[in-house]
Amino acid sequence: MGALNHKFNENILITSLDKLLNWSRSGSEWYFQFGLACCAIEMMSAAAARHDLERFGAMPRSSPRQADVMIVAGTVTLKMATRVKRLYEQMAEPKYVISMGSCANSGGPYWQHGYHVLKGVDQIVPVDVYIPGCPPRPEALIEGLMHLQKKMREQPVLAKKED
Amino acid sequence: MTEQEIYADLSSKFGDKVIEFMEEGTLNPTVVVDAGAIAKIVTYLKDEERFQFDSLMNLAGHDADVETEFSVIYHLVSTELKHYITLKVFTSRDEPKVASIAEIHRTADWHEREAFDLYGINFEGHPDLKRILMEDDWEGYPLRKDYVPAEFYRGMRIEKVK
């Protein structure tokens, strides 16, 4: 910002609006609170005191309207898949999806004989970050959220969307 | 009371409705009974003073092989007298039907729905026999040995493309 930089000492920061919005967005990854299987236990652990997701501004929300990120934590059965899709559609833009664990990524242990399991949640919703593991440790989930933060920071929200 | 004594009592009471007593090759000694008479037998075991089978621990459908009949297995326990009995009924593959015991033991309500859902066994006299785990529009009974998964369900691919 050239000429205006450091003109007002440390009291005023100058940045672009996109950067400001992305900074605040990436610093408040409110995730949609629902777990489908054992990955949810790791997600709860990540949110609890030891790993404390709120350090990164990530906190669970119980309504899709208030959530920015959907963490698909666990096995997506075909019965649940229709509900997952519906919940995703109820979230407000901009919205993101983290596929957590082998089940959500590819069906995991149900890959071969899982007559009732969707082989990868990316068949029904667009996935931004895949986290491998069965289940992934809380550290892995945190790294996934940090990758998503990076993605958010690089994404202009004010620019007109290309069709 | 031992399973052997219970079997002896049941077969003197119900005659040919009580088919056999299995001890070899099963985890629990099992009384095989007629599928149509199961409700009467369970009621008798529940009400009779010397049995008092007041609790149904488990009810499970079973399909051993594509050639054989379906079976339903009942695990009863008396919480008063601390004895157990396992009952088993067989029913045909073409038209599987067993008398419901949901009105006798409330536990059986959902268990029978599960057996209906996964094996397609019809429990006659059940108050609300519908699928419990799979979606209502699901086709087929997944735990049957001859079940072949569909390719798609509501537009979602079931089998992973190799």
CSV table of C-alpha atoms in Angstrom, one decimal:
chain,number,residue,atom,x,y,z
A,1,MET,CA,0.0,0.0,0.0
A,2,GLY,CA,3.0,2.1,-0.7
A,3,ALA,CA,2.7,5.7,0.4
A,4,LEU,CA,0.3,5.2,3.3
A,5,ASN,CA,2.3,2.4,4.9
A,6,HIS,CA,3.7,3.3,8.3
A,7,LYS,CA,2.4,6.8,8.1
A,8,PHE,CA,0.3,6.4,11.2
A,9,ASN,CA,2.9,4.4,13.2
A,10,GLU,CA,1.5,1.1,14.5
A,11,ASN,CA,-2.0,2.4,15.1
A,12,ILE,CA,-3.5,1.8,11.6
A,13,LEU,CA,-3.0,-1.2,9.4
A,14,ILE,CA,-3.6,-1.0,5.7
A,15,THR,CA,-4.7,-4.0,3.7
A,16,SER,CA,-7.0,-5.0,0.9
A,17,LEU,CA,-10.6,-5.8,1.8
A,18,ASP,CA,-10.2,-9.3,0.3
A,19,LYS,CA,-7.3,-10.0,2.6
A,20,LEU,CA,-9.2,-8.7,5.6
A,21,LEU,CA,-12.2,-10.8,4.9
A,22,ASN,CA,-10.1,-13.9,4.2
A,23,TRP,CA,-8.1,-13.3,7.4
A,24,SER,CA,-11.3,-13.2,9.4
A,25,ARG,CA,-12.9,-16.2,7.6
A,26,SER,CA,-9.9,-18.4,8.0
A,27,GLY,CA,-9.7,-17.4,11.6
A,28,SER,CA,-13.2,-18.5,12.3
A,29,GLU,CA,-13.7,-21.9,10.7
A,30,TRP,CA,-17.0,-22.8,12.4
A,31,TYR,CA,-17.6,-26.4,11.6
A,32,PHE,CA,-20.8,-28.2,11.4
A,33,GLN,CA,-21.2,-30.5,14.4
A,34,PHE,CA,-22.1,-33.9,13.4
A,35,GLY,CA,-20.2,-37.2,13.6
A,36,LEU,CA,-21.0,-40.4,11.7
A,37,ALA,CA,-18.6,-42.9,13.3
A,38,CYS,CA,-15.4,-43.3,15.3
A,39,CYS,CA,-13.8,-40.3,13.5
A,40,ALA,CA,-16.3,-38.2,15.4
A,41,ILE,CA,-14.5,-39.3,18.6
A,42,GLU,CA,-11.3,-37.9,17.3
A,43,MET,CA,-13.1,-34.8,16.2
A,44,MET,CA,-14.4,-34.4,19.7
A,45,SER,CA,-11.0,-35.0,21.1
A,46,ALA,CA,-9.6,-32.3,18.8
A,47,ALA,CA,-12.2,-29.9,20.1
A,48,ALA,CA,-11.6,-30.7,23.7
A,49,ALA,CA,-9.0,-29.3,26.1
A,50,ARG,CA,-5.9,-31.1,25.0
A,51,HIS,CA,-6.0,-30.1,21.3
A,52,ASP,CA,-8.4,-27.2,21.7
A,53,LEU,CA,-9.6,-26.3,18.2
A,54,GLU,CA,-10.8,-22.9,19.4
A,55,ARG,CA,-7.1,-21.8,19.3
A,56,PHE,CA,-7.7,-21.6,15.6
A,57,GLY,CA,-11.1,-20.1,15.9
A,58,ALA,CA,-12.8,-23.4,14.9
A,59,MET,CA,-15.8,-24.2,17.0
A,60,PRO,CA,-18.7,-26.6,16.5
A,61,ARG,CA,-22.1,-25.2,15.4
A,62,SER,CA,-25.2,-27.2,15.6
A,63,SER,CA,-27.0,-25.6,12.7
A,64,PRO,CA,-25.9,-25.8,9.0
A,65,ARG,CA,-26.9,-22.1,8.6
A,66,GLN,CA,-24.2,-21.0,11.0
A,67,ALA,CA,-21.4,-23.4,9.8
A,68,ASP,CA,-18.7,-22.6,7.3
A,69,VAL,CA,-17.1,-26.1,7.2
A,70,MET,CA,-18.7,-29.5,7.1
A,71,ILE,CA,-16.4,-32.1,8.6
A,72,VAL,CA,-17.7,-35.5,7.3
A,73,ALA,CA,-16.3,-37.5,10.2
A,74,GLY,CA,-17.0,-41.2,9.5
A,75,THR,CA,-18.8,-43.8,7.5
A,76,VAL,CA,-21.4,-42.3,5.1
A,77,THR,CA,-24.1,-44.9,4.7
A,78,LEU,CA,-26.3,-44.6,1.7
A,79,LYS,CA,-29.2,-43.8,4.0
A,80,MET,CA,-27.2,-41.0,5.6
A,81,ALA,CA,-25.8,-39.8,2.2
A,82,THR,CA,-29.1,-38.2,1.2
A,83,ARG,CA,-29.1,-36.4,4.5
A,84,VAL,CA,-25.5,-35.3,4.2
A,85,LYS,CA,-26.2,-33.8,0.8
A,86,ARG,CA,-29.3,-32.0,2.1
A,87,LEU,CA,-27.3,-30.5,5.1
A,88,TYR,CA,-24.6,-29.4,2.7
A,89,GLU,CA,-27.2,-27.6,0.6
A,90,GLN,CA,-28.6,-25.9,3.7
A,91,MET,CA,-25.2,-24.3,4.5
A,92,ALA,CA,-24.6,-20.7,3.5
A,93,GLU,CA,-21.9,-19.8,0.9
A,94,PRO,CA,-19.0,-19.8,1.1
A,95,LYS,CA,-18.9,-23.4,2.3
A,96,TYR,CA,-16.3,-26.1,2.5
A,97,VAL,CA,-16.1,-29.8,3.1
A,98,ILE,CA,-13.5,-31.8,4.9
A,99,SER,CA,-13.6,-35.5,4.3
A,100,MET,CA,-12.2,-37.0,7.4
A,101,GLY,CA,-10.9,-40.6,7.5
A,102,SER,CA,-10.8,-43.5,5.1
A,103,CYS,CA,-14.5,-44.1,5.2
A,104,ALA,CA,-15.5,-40.7,4.0
A,105,ASN,CA,-12.6,-40.7,1.5
A,106,SER,CA,-13.2,-44.0,-0.2
A,107,GLY,CA,-15.4,-46.3,1.9
A,108,GLY,CA,-12.5,-47.5,4.0
A,109,PRO,CA,-13.0,-51.0,5.3
A,110,TYR,CA,-16.4,-51.2,3.6
A,111,TRP,CA,-14.8,-50.8,0.2
A,112,GLN,CA,-15.5,-54.3,-0.9
A,113,HIS,CA,-18.5,-55.7,0.9
A,114,GLY,CA,-20.2,-52.6,2.1
A,115,TYR,CA,-23.6,-52.9,0.4
A,116,HIS,CA,-24.8,-50.0,2.4
A,117,VAL,CA,-21.8,-47.6,2.3
A,118,LEU,CA,-21.1,-44.7,-0.1
A,119,LYS,CA,-17.6,-45.2,-1.4
A,120,GLY,CA,-16.4,-41.7,-0.9
A,121,VAL,CA,-18.4,-38.7,0.1
A,122,ASP,CA,-17.0,-36.8,-2.9
A,123,GLN,CA,-19.6,-38.6,-4.9
A,124,ILE,CA,-22.3,-36.4,-3.5
A,125,VAL,CA,-20.6,-33.2,-2.2
A,126,PRO,CA,-17.4,-31.3,-3.4
A,127,VAL,CA,-14.6,-32.0,-1.0
A,128,ASP,CA,-11.9,-29.4,-0.3
A,129,VAL,CA,-9.6,-31.3,2.0
A,130,TYR,CA,-9.1,-35.1,2.4
A,131,ILE,CA,-7.6,-36.3,5.7
A,132,PRO,CA,-6.3,-39.9,5.6
A,133,GLY,CA,-6.3,-42.2,8.6
A,134,CYS,CA,-8.5,-44.7,10.3
A,135,PRO,CA,-9.4,-42.7,12.3
A,136,PRO,CA,-7.0,-39.7,11.8
A,137,ARG,CA,-5.5,-38.4,15.0
A,138,PRO,CA,-6.6,-34.9,16.2
A,139,GLU,CA,-3.3,-33.5,14.9
A,140,ALA,CA,-4.2,-34.7,11.4
A,141,LEU,CA,-7.6,-33.0,11.7
A,142,ILE,CA,-5.9,-29.8,12.8
A,143,GLU,CA,-3.5,-30.0,9.9
A,144,GLY,CA,-6.5,-30.5,7.6
A,145,LEU,CA,-8.2,-27.4,9.0
A,146,MET,CA,-4.9,-25.5,8.6
A,147,HIS,CA,-4.8,-26.5,4.9
A,148,LEU,CA,-8.3,-25.3,4.6
A,149,GLN,CA,-7.3,-22.0,6.2
A,150,LYS,CA,-4.6,-21.7,3.5
A,151,LYS,CA,-7.1,-22.4,0.8
A,152,MET,CA,-9.5,-19.7,2.2
A,153,ARG,CA,-6.7,-17.1,2.3
A,154,GLU,CA,-5.9,-17.6,-1.3
A,155,GLN,CA,-9.5,-17.4,-2.4
A,156,PRO,CA,-11.0,-13.9,-3.3
A,157,VAL,CA,-14.5,-13.6,-2.0
A,158,LEU,CA,-15.4,-10.2,-3.5
A,159,ALA,CA,-14.3,-10.9,-7.0
A,160,LYS,CA,-17.1,-11.7,-9.4
A,161,LYS,CA,-17.4,-15.4,-9.8
A,162,GLU,CA,-16.6,-16.9,-13.2
A,163,ASP,CA,-19.3,-19.1,-14.6
B,1,MET,CA,-33.7,-75.9,35.5
B,2,THR,CA,-31.5,-77.4,32.7
B,3,GLU,CA,-32.2,-77.1,29.0
B,4,GLN,CA,-32.8,-80.8,28.9
B,5,GLU,CA,-35.5,-80.6,31.5
B,6,ILE,CA,-37.2,-77.7,29.7
B,7,TYR,CA,-37.1,-79.6,26.4
B,8,ALA,CA,-38.7,-82.6,28.0
B,9,ASP,CA,-41.5,-80.5,29.5
B,10,LEU,CA,-42.1,-78.6,26.2
B,11,SER,CA,-42.2,-81.8,24.2
B,12,SER,CA,-44.7,-83.4,26.5
B,13,LYS,CA,-46.8,-80.3,26.4
B,14,PHE,CA,-46.6,-79.4,22.7
B,15,GLY,CA,-46.0,-82.8,21.1
B,16,ASP,CA,-44.8,-82.6,17.5
B,17,LYS,CA,-44.6,-78.8,17.5
B,18,VAL,CA,-41.3,-79.3,19.4
B,19,ILE,CA,-39.0,-80.8,16.8
B,20,GLU,CA,-35.6,-81.6,18.3
B,21,PHE,CA,-33.1,-80.9,21.0
B,22,MET,CA,-29.7,-79.8,19.7
B,23,GLU,CA,-26.7,-80.0,22.0
B,24,GLU,CA,-23.8,-80.9,19.7
B,25,GLY,CA,-22.4,-78.2,17.5
B,26,THR,CA,-24.2,-75.3,19.0
B,27,LEU,CA,-22.9,-72.9,21.6
B,28,ASN,CA,-26.0,-73.1,23.7
B,29,PRO,CA,-28.3,-76.2,23.9
B,30,THR,CA,-31.1,-75.3,21.5
B,31,VAL,CA,-34.7,-76.5,21.2
B,32,VAL,CA,-35.9,-76.5,17.6
B,33,VAL,CA,-39.6,-75.7,17.4
B,34,ASP,CA,-42.3,-75.2,14.8
B,35,ALA,CA,-42.4,-71.7,13.3
B,36,GLY,CA,-46.1,-71.4,13.6
B,37,ALA,CA,-46.1,-72.4,17.3
B,38,ILE,CA,-43.3,-70.2,18.6
B,39,ALA,CA,-45.7,-67.6,20.0
B,40,LYS,CA,-47.6,-70.2,22.0
B,41,ILE,CA,-44.4,-71.7,23.3
B,42,VAL,CA,-42.9,-68.4,24.3
B,43,THR,CA,-46.1,-67.4,26.1
B,44,TYR,CA,-46.1,-70.8,27.9
B,45,LEU,CA,-42.5,-70.3,29.0
B,46,LYS,CA,-43.2,-66.8,30.2
B,47,ASP,CA,-46.4,-67.6,32.2
B,48,GLU,CA,-45.6,-70.9,33.7
B,49,GLU,CA,-44.5,-70.7,37.3
B,50,ARG,CA,-41.6,-73.1,37.1
B,51,PHE,CA,-40.1,-71.4,34.0
B,52,GLN,CA,-40.7,-67.6,34.3
B,53,PHE,CA,-38.8,-66.7,31.2
B,54,ASP,CA,-39.6,-63.0,31.6
B,55,SER,CA,-36.9,-61.6,29.3
B,56,LEU,CA,-35.9,-62.0,25.7
B,57,MET,CA,-32.2,-61.3,25.5
B,58,ASN,CA,-31.9,-61.6,21.7
B,59,LEU,CA,-33.7,-62.5,18.6
B,60,ALA,CA,-31.8,-63.0,15.4
B,61,GLY,CA,-32.4,-64.1,11.9
B,62,HIS,CA,-29.9,-66.4,10.3
B,63,ASP,CA,-29.1,-67.6,6.8
B,64,ALA,CA,-26.5,-70.4,6.8
B,65,ASP,CA,-26.4,-71.2,3.1
B,66,VAL,CA,-28.2,-70.6,-0.2
B,67,GLU,CA,-29.4,-74.2,-0.2
B,68,THR,CA,-30.8,-74.3,3.4
B,69,GLU,CA,-33.8,-72.7,5.1
B,70,PHE,CA,-33.7,-69.4,7.1
B,71,SER,CA,-33.8,-69.7,10.8
B,72,VAL,CA,-34.7,-67.4,13.7
B,73,ILE,CA,-33.0,-67.8,17.0
B,74,TYR,CA,-34.5,-66.8,20.4
B,75,HIS,CA,-32.5,-66.4,23.5
B,76,LEU,CA,-34.7,-66.4,26.6
B,77,VAL,CA,-33.6,-65.8,30.2
B,78,SER,CA,-35.5,-65.9,33.5
B,79,THR,CA,-34.3,-63.1,35.7
B,80,GLU,CA,-36.0,-64.7,38.6
B,81,LEU,CA,-34.8,-68.3,38.4
B,82,LYS,CA,-31.5,-67.5,36.5
B,83,HIS,CA,-31.9,-70.1,33.8
B,84,TYR,CA,-31.6,-69.8,30.0
B,85,ILE,CA,-33.1,-71.4,27.0
B,86,THR,CA,-32.4,-71.0,23.3
B,87,LEU,CA,-35.2,-71.6,20.8
B,88,LYS,CA,-34.8,-72.0,17.1
B,89,VAL,CA,-37.3,-72.1,14.2
B,90,PHE,CA,-36.8,-72.9,10.6
B,91,THR,CA,-38.7,-71.3,7.7
B,92,SER,CA,-38.6,-71.8,4.0
B,93,ARG,CA,-36.6,-69.6,1.6
B,94,ASP,CA,-39.5,-69.1,-0.8
B,95,GLU,CA,-42.1,-67.9,1.7
B,96,PRO,CA,-40.4,-67.2,5.0
B,97,LYS,CA,-42.9,-66.6,7.8
B,98,VAL,CA,-42.7,-67.0,11.5
B,99,ALA,CA,-45.3,-66.1,14.2
B,100,SER,CA,-44.5,-62.8,15.9
B,101,ILE,CA,-43.8,-62.6,19.6
B,102,ALA,CA,-43.6,-58.8,19.7
B,103,GLU,CA,-46.8,-58.7,21.8
B,104,ILE,CA,-45.4,-61.1,24.3
B,105,HIS,CA,-41.9,-59.7,24.7
B,106,ARG,CA,-41.6,-56.0,23.7
B,107,THR,CA,-37.9,-56.5,23.0
B,108,ALA,CA,-38.9,-58.6,19.9
B,109,ASP,CA,-40.6,-55.6,18.2
B,110,TRP,CA,-37.4,-54.0,16.8
B,111,HIS,CA,-35.5,-57.3,16.6
B,112,GLU,CA,-38.2,-58.8,14.4
B,113,ARG,CA,-38.1,-55.7,12.3
B,114,GLU,CA,-34.4,-56.1,11.9
B,115,ALA,CA,-34.7,-59.7,10.8
B,116,PHE,CA,-37.4,-58.6,8.4
B,117,ASP,CA,-35.2,-55.8,7.1
B,118,LEU,CA,-32.1,-57.9,6.5
B,119,TYR,CA,-33.5,-61.4,5.7
B,120,GLY,CA,-37.0,-60.7,4.6
B,121,ILE,CA,-38.6,-63.0,7.1
B,122,ASN,CA,-42.3,-62.1,7.7
B,123,PHE,CA,-43.3,-62.0,11.3
B,124,GLU,CA,-47.1,-62.6,11.2
B,125,GLY,CA,-49.0,-60.6,13.8
B,126,HIS,CA,-46.2,-58.0,14.3
B,127,PRO,CA,-47.8,-54.6,15.1
B,128,ASP,CA,-45.7,-52.5,12.7
B,129,LEU,CA,-43.5,-54.7,10.4
B,130,LYS,CA,-41.4,-52.3,8.3
B,131,ARG,CA,-37.7,-51.8,7.6
B,132,ILE,CA,-35.7,-50.5,10.6
B,133,LEU,CA,-32.1,-50.1,9.3
B,134,MET,CA,-32.3,-49.8,5.5
B,135,GLU,CA,-34.3,-47.1,3.7
B,136,ASP,CA,-37.9,-47.8,3.1
B,137,ASP,CA,-37.3,-47.9,-0.7
B,138,TRP,CA,-34.4,-50.3,-0.5
B,139,GLU,CA,-34.7,-53.3,-2.7
B,140,GLY,CA,-33.8,-56.8,-1.5
B,141,TYR,CA,-32.6,-58.2,1.8
B,142,PRO,CA,-28.9,-57.6,2.2
B,143,LEU,CA,-27.9,-60.4,4.6
B,144,ARG,CA,-29.3,-63.2,2.5
B,145,LYS,CA,-26.6,-65.4,1.1
B,146,ASP,CA,-27.9,-65.0,-2.4
B,147,TYR,CA,-28.2,-61.2,-2.2
B,148,VAL,CA,-26.6,-59.3,-5.1
B,149,PRO,CA,-26.0,-55.6,-4.4
B,150,ALA,CA,-27.6,-53.2,-6.9
B,151,GLU,CA,-25.4,-51.1,-9.0
B,152,PHE,CA,-27.0,-47.8,-7.9
B,153,TYR,CA,-29.1,-46.5,-5.1
B,154,ARG,CA,-30.9,-43.2,-5.8
B,155,GLY,CA,-28.3,-42.3,-8.3
B,156,MET,CA,-25.4,-43.1,-6.0
B,157,ARG,CA,-23.0,-45.8,-7.1
B,158,ILE,CA,-22.7,-48.6,-4.6
B,159,GLU,CA,-19.9,-50.7,-6.1
B,160,LYS,CA,-16.6,-48.8,-6.4
B,161,VAL,CA,-15.4,-48.6,-10.0
B,162,LYS,CA,-12.1,-50.6,-10.2
